[in-house]
mmCIF file of C-alpha atoms and ligand atoms in Angstrom:
data_model
loop_
_atom_site.group_PDB
_atom_site.id
_atom_site.type_symbol
_atom_site.label_atom_id
_atom_site.label_comp_id
_atom_site.label_asym_id
_atom_site.label_seq_id
_atom_site.Cartn_x
_atom_site.Cartn_y
_atom_site.Cartn_z
ATOM 1 C CA MET F 1 0.543 31.409 49.439
ATOM 2 C CA THR F 2 2.838 30.604 46.431
ATOM 3 C CA ASP F 3 2.290 27.001 46.755
ATOM 4 C CA ARG F 4 -1.547 27.425 46.874
ATOM 5 C CA TYR F 5 -1.533 29.520 43.775
ATOM 6 C CA HIS F 6 0.633 26.744 42.095
ATOM 7 C CA ALA F 7 -1.672 24.045 43.144
ATOM 8 C CA ALA F 8 -4.649 25.858 41.771
ATOM 9 C CA PHE F 9 -2.814 26.473 38.451
ATOM 10 C CA VAL F 10 -1.992 22.726 37.972
ATOM 11 C CA LEU F 11 -5.529 21.810 38.910
ATOM 12 C CA SER F 12 -7.093 24.013 36.116
ATOM 13 C CA ALA F 13 -4.520 22.839 33.570
ATOM 14 C CA VAL F 14 -5.601 19.189 34.224
ATOM 15 C CA VAL F 15 -9.215 20.022 33.880
ATOM 16 C CA LEU F 16 -8.631 21.866 30.344
ATOM 17 C CA GLY F 17 -6.453 18.830 29.407
ATOM 18 C CA VAL F 18 -9.508 16.377 29.708
ATOM 19 C CA ALA F 19 -11.915 18.622 28.054
ATOM 20 C CA PRO F 20 -13.570 17.269 24.988
ATOM 21 C CA LEU F 21 -11.780 18.600 21.842
ATOM 22 C CA GLY F 22 -14.268 17.498 19.040
ATOM 23 C CA SER F 23 -11.516 15.851 17.161
ATOM 24 C CA HIS F 24 -13.846 14.030 14.742
ATOM 25 C CA ALA F 25 -15.848 16.757 13.034
ATOM 26 C CA ASP F 26 -17.519 16.150 9.582
ATOM 27 C CA GLU F 27 -15.312 16.797 6.665
ATOM 28 C CA THR F 28 -16.237 17.604 2.974
ATOM 29 C CA ILE F 29 -13.779 16.781 0.070
ATOM 30 C CA GLN F 30 -14.443 18.432 -3.240
ATOM 31 C CA VAL F 31 -14.145 15.828 -6.038
ATOM 32 C CA LYS F 32 -13.761 16.958 -9.644
ATOM 33 C CA LEU F 33 -14.393 14.421 -12.414
ATOM 34 C CA THR F 34 -12.549 15.537 -15.478
ATOM 35 C CA ASP F 35 -12.336 13.709 -18.862
ATOM 36 C CA THR F 36 -9.384 11.721 -17.627
ATOM 37 C CA THR F 37 -8.804 12.398 -14.041
ATOM 38 C CA ILE F 38 -10.296 12.431 -10.553
ATOM 39 C CA GLN F 39 -9.038 15.416 -8.326
ATOM 40 C CA LEU F 40 -9.520 15.524 -4.753
ATOM 41 C CA ASP F 41 -9.277 18.674 -2.562
ATOM 42 C CA PRO F 42 -8.187 18.085 0.196
ATOM 43 C CA GLY F 43 -6.310 14.794 -0.750
ATOM 44 C CA SER F 44 -6.348 13.380 2.541
ATOM 45 C CA ALA F 45 -8.957 13.242 5.586
ATOM 46 C CA LYS F 46 -9.324 12.303 9.192
ATOM 47 C CA ALA F 47 -11.552 9.269 10.149
ATOM 48 C CA GLY F 48 -15.141 9.806 10.532
ATOM 49 C CA ARG F 49 -18.191 10.901 8.444
ATOM 50 C CA ILE F 50 -16.844 12.306 5.098
ATOM 51 C CA THR F 51 -18.894 13.991 2.469
ATOM 52 C CA PHE F 52 -17.806 13.872 -1.251
ATOM 53 C CA ASP F 53 -18.995 16.761 -3.228
ATOM 54 C CA VAL F 54 -18.778 15.236 -6.709
ATOM 55 C CA SER F 55 -18.805 17.496 -9.645
ATOM 56 C CA ASN F 56 -18.564 16.504 -13.308
ATOM 57 C CA VAL F 57 -16.382 19.290 -14.773
ATOM 58 C CA ALA F 58 -15.444 17.171 -17.908
ATOM 59 C CA ASN F 59 -15.292 18.796 -21.268
ATOM 60 C CA GLY F 60 -16.957 15.732 -22.809
ATOM 61 C CA LYS F 61 -20.652 15.088 -22.585
ATOM 62 C CA THR F 62 -20.130 11.626 -21.144
ATOM 63 C CA GLU F 63 -21.690 10.864 -17.665
ATOM 64 C CA HIS F 64 -19.181 9.941 -14.959
ATOM 65 C CA GLU F 65 -19.422 8.253 -11.402
ATOM 66 C CA LEU F 66 -17.511 7.974 -8.264
ATOM 67 C CA VAL F 67 -16.971 4.597 -6.578
ATOM 68 C CA VAL F 68 -15.236 4.476 -3.202
ATOM 69 C CA LEU F 69 -13.350 1.100 -2.632
ATOM 70 C CA LYS F 70 -11.353 0.065 0.525
ATOM 71 C CA THR F 71 -8.020 -1.350 -0.309
ATOM 72 C CA ASP F 72 -4.410 -1.116 0.172
ATOM 73 C CA THR F 73 -3.607 -1.500 -3.567
ATOM 74 C CA ASP F 74 -2.364 1.646 -5.229
ATOM 75 C CA ASP F 75 -5.046 3.279 -7.296
ATOM 76 C CA SER F 76 -3.205 2.783 -10.605
ATOM 77 C CA HIS F 77 -2.816 -1.057 -10.096
ATOM 78 C CA LEU F 78 -6.318 -2.371 -9.702
ATOM 79 C CA PRO F 79 -7.561 -5.545 -11.499
ATOM 80 C CA ILE F 80 -9.314 -4.821 -14.885
ATOM 81 C CA HIS F 81 -11.706 -7.031 -16.691
ATOM 82 C CA LYS F 82 -12.995 -5.909 -20.093
ATOM 83 C CA GLY F 83 -12.446 -2.172 -19.560
ATOM 84 C CA GLN F 84 -13.831 -2.230 -16.059
ATOM 85 C CA VAL F 85 -12.317 -2.686 -12.589
ATOM 86 C CA THR F 86 -13.473 -5.778 -10.822
ATOM 87 C CA GLU F 87 -15.374 -3.991 -8.002
ATOM 88 C CA SER F 88 -16.346 -7.351 -6.542
ATOM 89 C CA LYS F 89 -12.802 -7.956 -5.341
ATOM 90 C CA PHE F 90 -13.002 -4.930 -2.977
ATOM 91 C CA LYS F 91 -15.119 -3.721 -0.068
ATOM 92 C CA LYS F 92 -17.193 -1.017 -1.686
ATOM 93 C CA MET F 93 -17.962 1.930 0.748
ATOM 94 C CA GLY F 94 -20.292 3.743 -1.560
ATOM 95 C CA GLU F 95 -20.869 5.273 -4.868
ATOM 96 C CA VAL F 96 -22.790 7.988 -7.068
ATOM 97 C CA GLU F 97 -23.755 7.236 -10.520
ATOM 98 C CA ASP F 98 -24.718 9.021 -13.671
ATOM 99 C CA VAL F 99 -23.213 12.508 -12.905
ATOM 100 C CA LYS F 100 -23.981 14.547 -15.935
ATOM 101 C CA GLN F 101 -21.665 17.155 -17.412
ATOM 102 C CA GLY F 102 -21.921 20.415 -15.325
ATOM 103 C CA ALA F 103 -23.848 18.507 -12.547
ATOM 104 C CA SER F 104 -22.832 17.487 -8.951
ATOM 105 C CA LYS F 105 -23.999 14.893 -6.552
ATOM 106 C CA ARG F 106 -23.174 14.144 -2.781
ATOM 107 C CA LEU F 107 -21.910 10.953 -1.239
ATOM 108 C CA SER F 108 -21.582 10.772 2.536
ATOM 109 C CA VAL F 109 -19.833 7.858 4.142
ATOM 110 C CA LYS F 110 -18.172 6.896 7.356
ATOM 111 C CA LEU F 111 -14.589 6.011 6.883
ATOM 112 C CA ALA F 112 -12.138 4.299 9.155
ATOM 113 C CA PRO F 113 -8.462 4.983 9.128
ATOM 114 C CA GLY F 114 -6.889 3.345 6.020
ATOM 115 C CA HIS F 115 -6.204 3.566 2.363
ATOM 116 C CA TYR F 116 -9.139 3.951 -0.109
ATOM 117 C CA VAL F 117 -9.257 4.272 -3.864
ATOM 118 C CA LEU F 118 -11.800 6.388 -5.791
ATOM 119 C CA ILE F 119 -12.607 5.431 -9.346
ATOM 120 C CA CYS F 120 -14.948 6.056 -12.159
ATOM 121 C CA ASN F 121 -15.900 2.699 -13.460
ATOM 122 C CA ARG F 122 -17.670 3.606 -16.540
ATOM 123 C CA HIS F 123 -16.450 1.366 -19.370
ATOM 124 C CA GLY F 124 -12.830 2.333 -20.175
ATOM 125 C CA HIS F 125 -12.683 5.407 -17.986
ATOM 126 C CA TYR F 126 -10.430 3.822 -15.341
ATOM 127 C CA GLU F 127 -7.825 3.025 -17.905
ATOM 128 C CA MET F 128 -8.065 6.674 -19.228
ATOM 129 C CA GLY F 129 -6.827 7.635 -15.704
ATOM 130 C CA MET F 130 -9.947 8.216 -13.678
ATOM 131 C CA HIS F 131 -8.814 7.068 -10.281
ATOM 132 C CA ALA F 132 -7.241 8.523 -7.135
ATOM 133 C CA SER F 133 -6.113 7.373 -3.803
ATOM 134 C CA LEU F 134 -7.338 8.688 -0.463
ATOM 135 C CA VAL F 135 -5.617 8.167 2.881
ATOM 136 C CA VAL F 136 -7.850 8.565 5.941
ATOM 137 C CA ALA F 137 -5.796 9.232 9.128
ATOM 138 C CA ARG F 138 -6.752 8.516 12.717
HETATM 139 CU CU1 CU P 201 -15.835 8.554 -16.012
#
């Protein structure tokens, strides 16, 4: 009697163990473009489809943008030529351009595990500090 109960318990535990857990749900990252920064919330994500909800919350009236690059380089050490990051040296995952003050745009990309860098590549903006790193975990 006890043995049979025990066997049934083990069997149900095994069945639960192989049930799908939906581990790769879609995620949204809030991205705030300020005059001199790019702020991410949350600052990391799990691999899969990730939507960047990009808002220009800067005080200045300049338009900004968000470019997502795949690279192991730290976001503060990208190569620059005449005030702009040389995007052609990296794999570009996606971008949204011309985000006006007070406006927001969405960018949805599928990202594998790894290190990514987010920049605003308007002339001079990277050097003013508009860059951030994003680590995508398994
Ligand atoms: Cu900018």
